[in-house]
Amino acid sequence: DIQLTQSPSTLSASVGDGVTITCRASHNITNWLAWYQQKPGKAPKLLIYKASSLQSGVPSRFSGSGSGTDFTLTISSLQPGDFATYYCQQYNNFAGTFGQGTKVDIK
Amino acid sequence: EVQLVQSGAEVKKPGESLKISCQGSGFSFSSYWIGWVRQMPGRGLEWVGIVYPGDSDSRYSPSFQGQVTISADKSISTAYLQWSSLKASDTGIYYCARHYGGAFDYWGQGSVVTVSS
């Protein structure tokens, strides 16, 4: 299995702040990495695929970068609807794994 | 509009069997991998496996291999996740989702499975 480690586990921030979440893979996954947002009681929502491609309809304040084993999700200016849990997910050789999640809450 | 509609909540006893479903519409169901993701109560997301309805090829996470069976019936645009003998640790929400470009781009609403004696 390829393991994904996200950091931090929890992040406290204010509306308007810029935040960065990191995801490290245990092996090289080139750019097969996605980011999701999940709010309580809801299904996850795809934000970024192939490390840096913005999913249709997702605001441009979300961006992804990285390749190989180190990846980041950046939210340039937090909005009230962005307080949620974020997960990275890798896909390699017909199998995938998720990171453990990063909860972004209000400071 | 792409939609994935899942079957309803289930309450089962340990040792019982179960098959939950996920019906797709608004896209060519046979041409996309469909996956399943588990979320145990208060926990994170876990990648279960995927199936290609076009030829019923299925792939599993090593953690779920042998524990569940994923299948599909392309004639009714429906994917399935089944258990032959449920355990309490199978309790959780199971999401189906369309798999494209290494990611899950459209998600079902989730099926709650509760296993309790």
PDB file of N, CA and C in Angstrom, chain A residues 1 32 34 36 38 42-44 46 50 55 87 89 91 94-96 98, chain B residues 33 39 44-47 50 59 62 95 99 101-105 107-108:
ATOM      1  N   ASP A   1       0.837  -1.203   0.000  1.00  0.00           N
ATOM      2  CA  ASP A   1       0.000   0.000   0.000  1.00  0.00           C
ATOM      3  C   ASP A   1       0.868   1.247   0.000  1.00  0.00           C
ATOM      4  N   TRP A  32      -0.564  11.621  -9.516  1.00  0.00           N
ATOM      5  CA  TRP A  32      -1.869  11.007  -9.301  1.00  0.00           C
ATOM      6  C   TRP A  32      -2.393  11.294  -7.899  1.00  0.00           C
ATOM      7  N   ALA A  34      -5.341  13.691  -5.654  1.00  0.00           N
ATOM      8  CA  ALA A  34      -6.545  14.515  -5.641  1.00  0.00           C
ATOM      9  C   ALA A  34      -6.787  15.074  -4.244  1.00  0.00           C
ATOM     10  N   TYR A  36     -10.027  16.635  -1.687  1.00  0.00           N
ATOM     11  CA  TYR A  36     -11.468  16.698  -1.475  1.00  0.00           C
ATOM     12  C   TYR A  36     -11.768  17.555  -0.254  1.00  0.00           C
ATOM     13  N   GLN A  38     -14.851  17.866   2.657  1.00  0.00           N
ATOM     14  CA  GLN A  38     -16.043  17.224   3.204  1.00  0.00           C
ATOM     15  C   GLN A  38     -16.592  18.033   4.363  1.00  0.00           C
ATOM     16  N   LYS A  42     -22.237  15.274   4.812  1.00  0.00           N
ATOM     17  CA  LYS A  42     -22.272  15.382   3.348  1.00  0.00           C
ATOM     18  C   LYS A  42     -21.222  14.476   2.708  1.00  0.00           C
ATOM     19  N   ALA A  43     -21.463  14.149   1.435  1.00  0.00           N
ATOM     20  CA  ALA A  43     -20.463  13.419   0.674  1.00  0.00           C
ATOM     21  C   ALA A  43     -19.279  14.335   0.371  1.00  0.00           C
ATOM     22  N   PRO A  44     -18.100  13.763   0.223  1.00  0.00           N
ATOM     23  CA  PRO A  44     -16.947  14.580  -0.174  1.00  0.00           C
ATOM     24  C   PRO A  44     -17.166  15.241  -1.535  1.00  0.00           C
ATOM     25  N   LEU A  46     -14.925  16.831  -4.839  1.00  0.00           N
ATOM     26  CA  LEU A  46     -13.611  16.904  -5.474  1.00  0.00           C
ATOM     27  C   LEU A  46     -13.242  18.357  -5.728  1.00  0.00           C
ATOM     28  N   LYS A  50      -5.222  15.254 -10.374  1.00  0.00           N
ATOM     29  CA  LYS A  50      -3.887  15.232 -10.985  1.00  0.00           C
ATOM     30  C   LYS A  50      -3.012  16.346 -10.409  1.00  0.00           C
ATOM     31  N   GLN A  55     -10.998  21.243 -10.409  1.00  0.00           N
ATOM     32  CA  GLN A  55     -12.249  20.642 -10.872  1.00  0.00           C
ATOM     33  C   GLN A  55     -13.226  21.748 -11.281  1.00  0.00           C
ATOM     34  N   TYR A  87      -9.231  16.118   2.535  1.00  0.00           N
ATOM     35  CA  TYR A  87      -8.519  14.849   2.378  1.00  0.00           C
ATOM     36  C   TYR A  87      -7.727  14.842   1.072  1.00  0.00           C
ATOM     37  N   GLN A  89      -5.898  12.133  -1.686  1.00  0.00           N
ATOM     38  CA  GLN A  89      -6.125  10.752  -2.130  1.00  0.00           C
ATOM     39  C   GLN A  89      -5.197  10.449  -3.295  1.00  0.00           C
ATOM     40  N   TYR A  91      -3.807   7.570  -6.339  1.00  0.00           N
ATOM     41  CA  TYR A  91      -4.256   6.442  -7.152  1.00  0.00           C
ATOM     42  C   TYR A  91      -3.043   5.905  -7.907  1.00  0.00           C
ATOM     43  N   PHE A  94      -4.177   0.803 -10.040  1.00  0.00           N
ATOM     44  CA  PHE A  94      -5.551   0.360  -9.799  1.00  0.00           C
ATOM     45  C   PHE A  94      -5.923   0.246  -8.328  1.00  0.00           C
ATOM     46  N   ALA A  95      -5.233   0.979  -7.474  1.00  0.00           N
ATOM     47  CA  ALA A  95      -5.621   1.016  -6.063  1.00  0.00           C
ATOM     48  C   ALA A  95      -5.355   2.404  -5.530  1.00  0.00           C
ATOM     49  N   GLY A  96      -6.146   2.792  -4.531  1.00  0.00           N
ATOM     50  CA  GLY A  96      -5.992   4.121  -3.967  1.00  0.00           C
ATOM     51  C   GLY A  96      -6.002   4.125  -2.462  1.00  0.00           C
ATOM     52  N   PHE A  98      -6.522   7.202   0.942  1.00  0.00           N
ATOM     53  CA  PHE A  98      -6.764   8.575   1.389  1.00  0.00           C
ATOM     54  C   PHE A  98      -5.807   8.921   2.527  1.00  0.00           C
TER      55      PHE A  98
ATOM     56  N   TRP B  33     -15.084   3.810 -14.584  1.00  0.00           N
ATOM     57  CA  TRP B  33     -14.951   3.033 -13.355  1.00  0.00           C
ATOM     58  C   TRP B  33     -15.863   3.664 -12.293  1.00  0.00           C
ATOM     59  N   GLN B  39     -16.646   5.212   5.172  1.00  0.00           N
ATOM     60  CA  GLN B  39     -16.362   6.152   6.258  1.00  0.00           C
ATOM     61  C   GLN B  39     -16.984   5.595   7.532  1.00  0.00           C
ATOM     62  N   GLY B  44     -12.135   8.912   9.040  1.00  0.00           N
ATOM     63  CA  GLY B  44     -11.814   9.401   7.712  1.00  0.00           C
ATOM     64  C   GLY B  44     -12.320   8.490   6.603  1.00  0.00           C
ATOM     65  N   LEU B  45     -11.901   8.821   5.394  1.00  0.00           N
ATOM     66  CA  LEU B  45     -12.326   8.098   4.202  1.00  0.00           C
ATOM     67  C   LEU B  45     -11.375   6.946   3.904  1.00  0.00           C
ATOM     68  N   GLU B  46     -11.955   5.830   3.436  1.00  0.00           N
ATOM     69  CA  GLU B  46     -11.148   4.660   3.060  1.00  0.00           C
ATOM     70  C   GLU B  46     -11.544   4.196   1.655  1.00  0.00           C
ATOM     71  N   TRP B  47     -10.568   3.976   0.813  1.00  0.00           N
ATOM     72  CA  TRP B  47     -10.756   3.539  -0.578  1.00  0.00           C
ATOM     73  C   TRP B  47     -11.006   2.045  -0.577  1.00  0.00           C
ATOM     74  N   ILE B  50     -12.940  -0.491  -6.982  1.00  0.00           N
ATOM     75  CA  ILE B  50     -13.594   0.052  -8.165  1.00  0.00           C
ATOM     76  C   ILE B  50     -14.012  -1.072  -9.102  1.00  0.00           C
ATOM     77  N   ARG B  59     -11.301  -4.088  -9.013  1.00  0.00           N
ATOM     78  CA  ARG B  59     -10.025  -3.976  -8.308  1.00  0.00           C
ATOM     79  C   ARG B  59     -10.305  -3.546  -6.873  1.00  0.00           C
ATOM     80  N   PRO B  62      -5.962  -3.545  -0.918  1.00  0.00           N
ATOM     81  CA  PRO B  62      -5.539  -4.741  -0.177  1.00  0.00           C
ATOM     82  C   PRO B  62      -6.288  -4.903   1.148  1.00  0.00           C
ATOM     83  N   TYR B  95     -20.019   5.245   0.370  1.00  0.00           N
ATOM     84  CA  TYR B  95     -20.292   6.121  -0.765  1.00  0.00           C
ATOM     85  C   TYR B  95     -19.872   5.429  -2.055  1.00  0.00           C
ATOM     86  N   HIS B  99     -15.267   7.297 -10.991  1.00  0.00           N
ATOM     87  CA  HIS B  99     -13.814   7.401 -10.943  1.00  0.00           C
ATOM     88  C   HIS B  99     -13.291   7.852 -12.292  1.00  0.00           C
ATOM     89  N   GLY B 101      -9.726   9.994 -14.058  1.00  0.00           N
ATOM     90  CA  GLY B 101      -8.475  10.728 -13.890  1.00  0.00           C
ATOM     91  C   GLY B 101      -7.844  10.504 -12.533  1.00  0.00           C
ATOM     92  N   GLY B 102      -8.049   9.311 -11.974  1.00  0.00           N
ATOM     93  CA  GLY B 102      -7.449   8.986 -10.684  1.00  0.00           C
ATOM     94  C   GLY B 102      -8.201   9.514  -9.487  1.00  0.00           C
ATOM     95  N   ALA B 103      -9.344  10.153  -9.744  1.00  0.00           N
ATOM     96  CA  ALA B 103     -10.116  10.753  -8.647  1.00  0.00           C
ATOM     97  C   ALA B 103     -11.593  10.404  -8.775  1.00  0.00           C
ATOM     98  N   PHE B 104     -12.324  10.673  -7.694  1.00  0.00           N
ATOM     99  CA  PHE B 104     -13.770  10.462  -7.689  1.00  0.00           C
ATOM    100  C   PHE B 104     -14.441  11.806  -7.912  1.00  0.00           C
ATOM    101  N   ASP B 105     -15.052  11.975  -9.097  1.00  0.00           N
ATOM    102  CA  ASP B 105     -15.556  13.301  -9.440  1.00  0.00           C
ATOM    103  C   ASP B 105     -17.025  13.531  -9.117  1.00  0.00           C
ATOM    104  N   TRP B 107     -20.275  11.936  -6.654  1.00  0.00           N
ATOM    105  CA  TRP B 107     -20.521  11.047  -5.523  1.00  0.00           C
ATOM    106  C   TRP B 107     -22.013  10.795  -5.313  1.00  0.00           C
ATOM    107  N   GLY B 108     -22.334   9.599  -4.818  1.00  0.00           N
ATOM    108  CA  GLY B 108     -23.668   9.321  -4.350  1.00  0.00           C
ATOM    109  C   GLY B 108     -23.894   9.949  -2.980  1.00  0.00           C
TER     110      GLY B 108
END
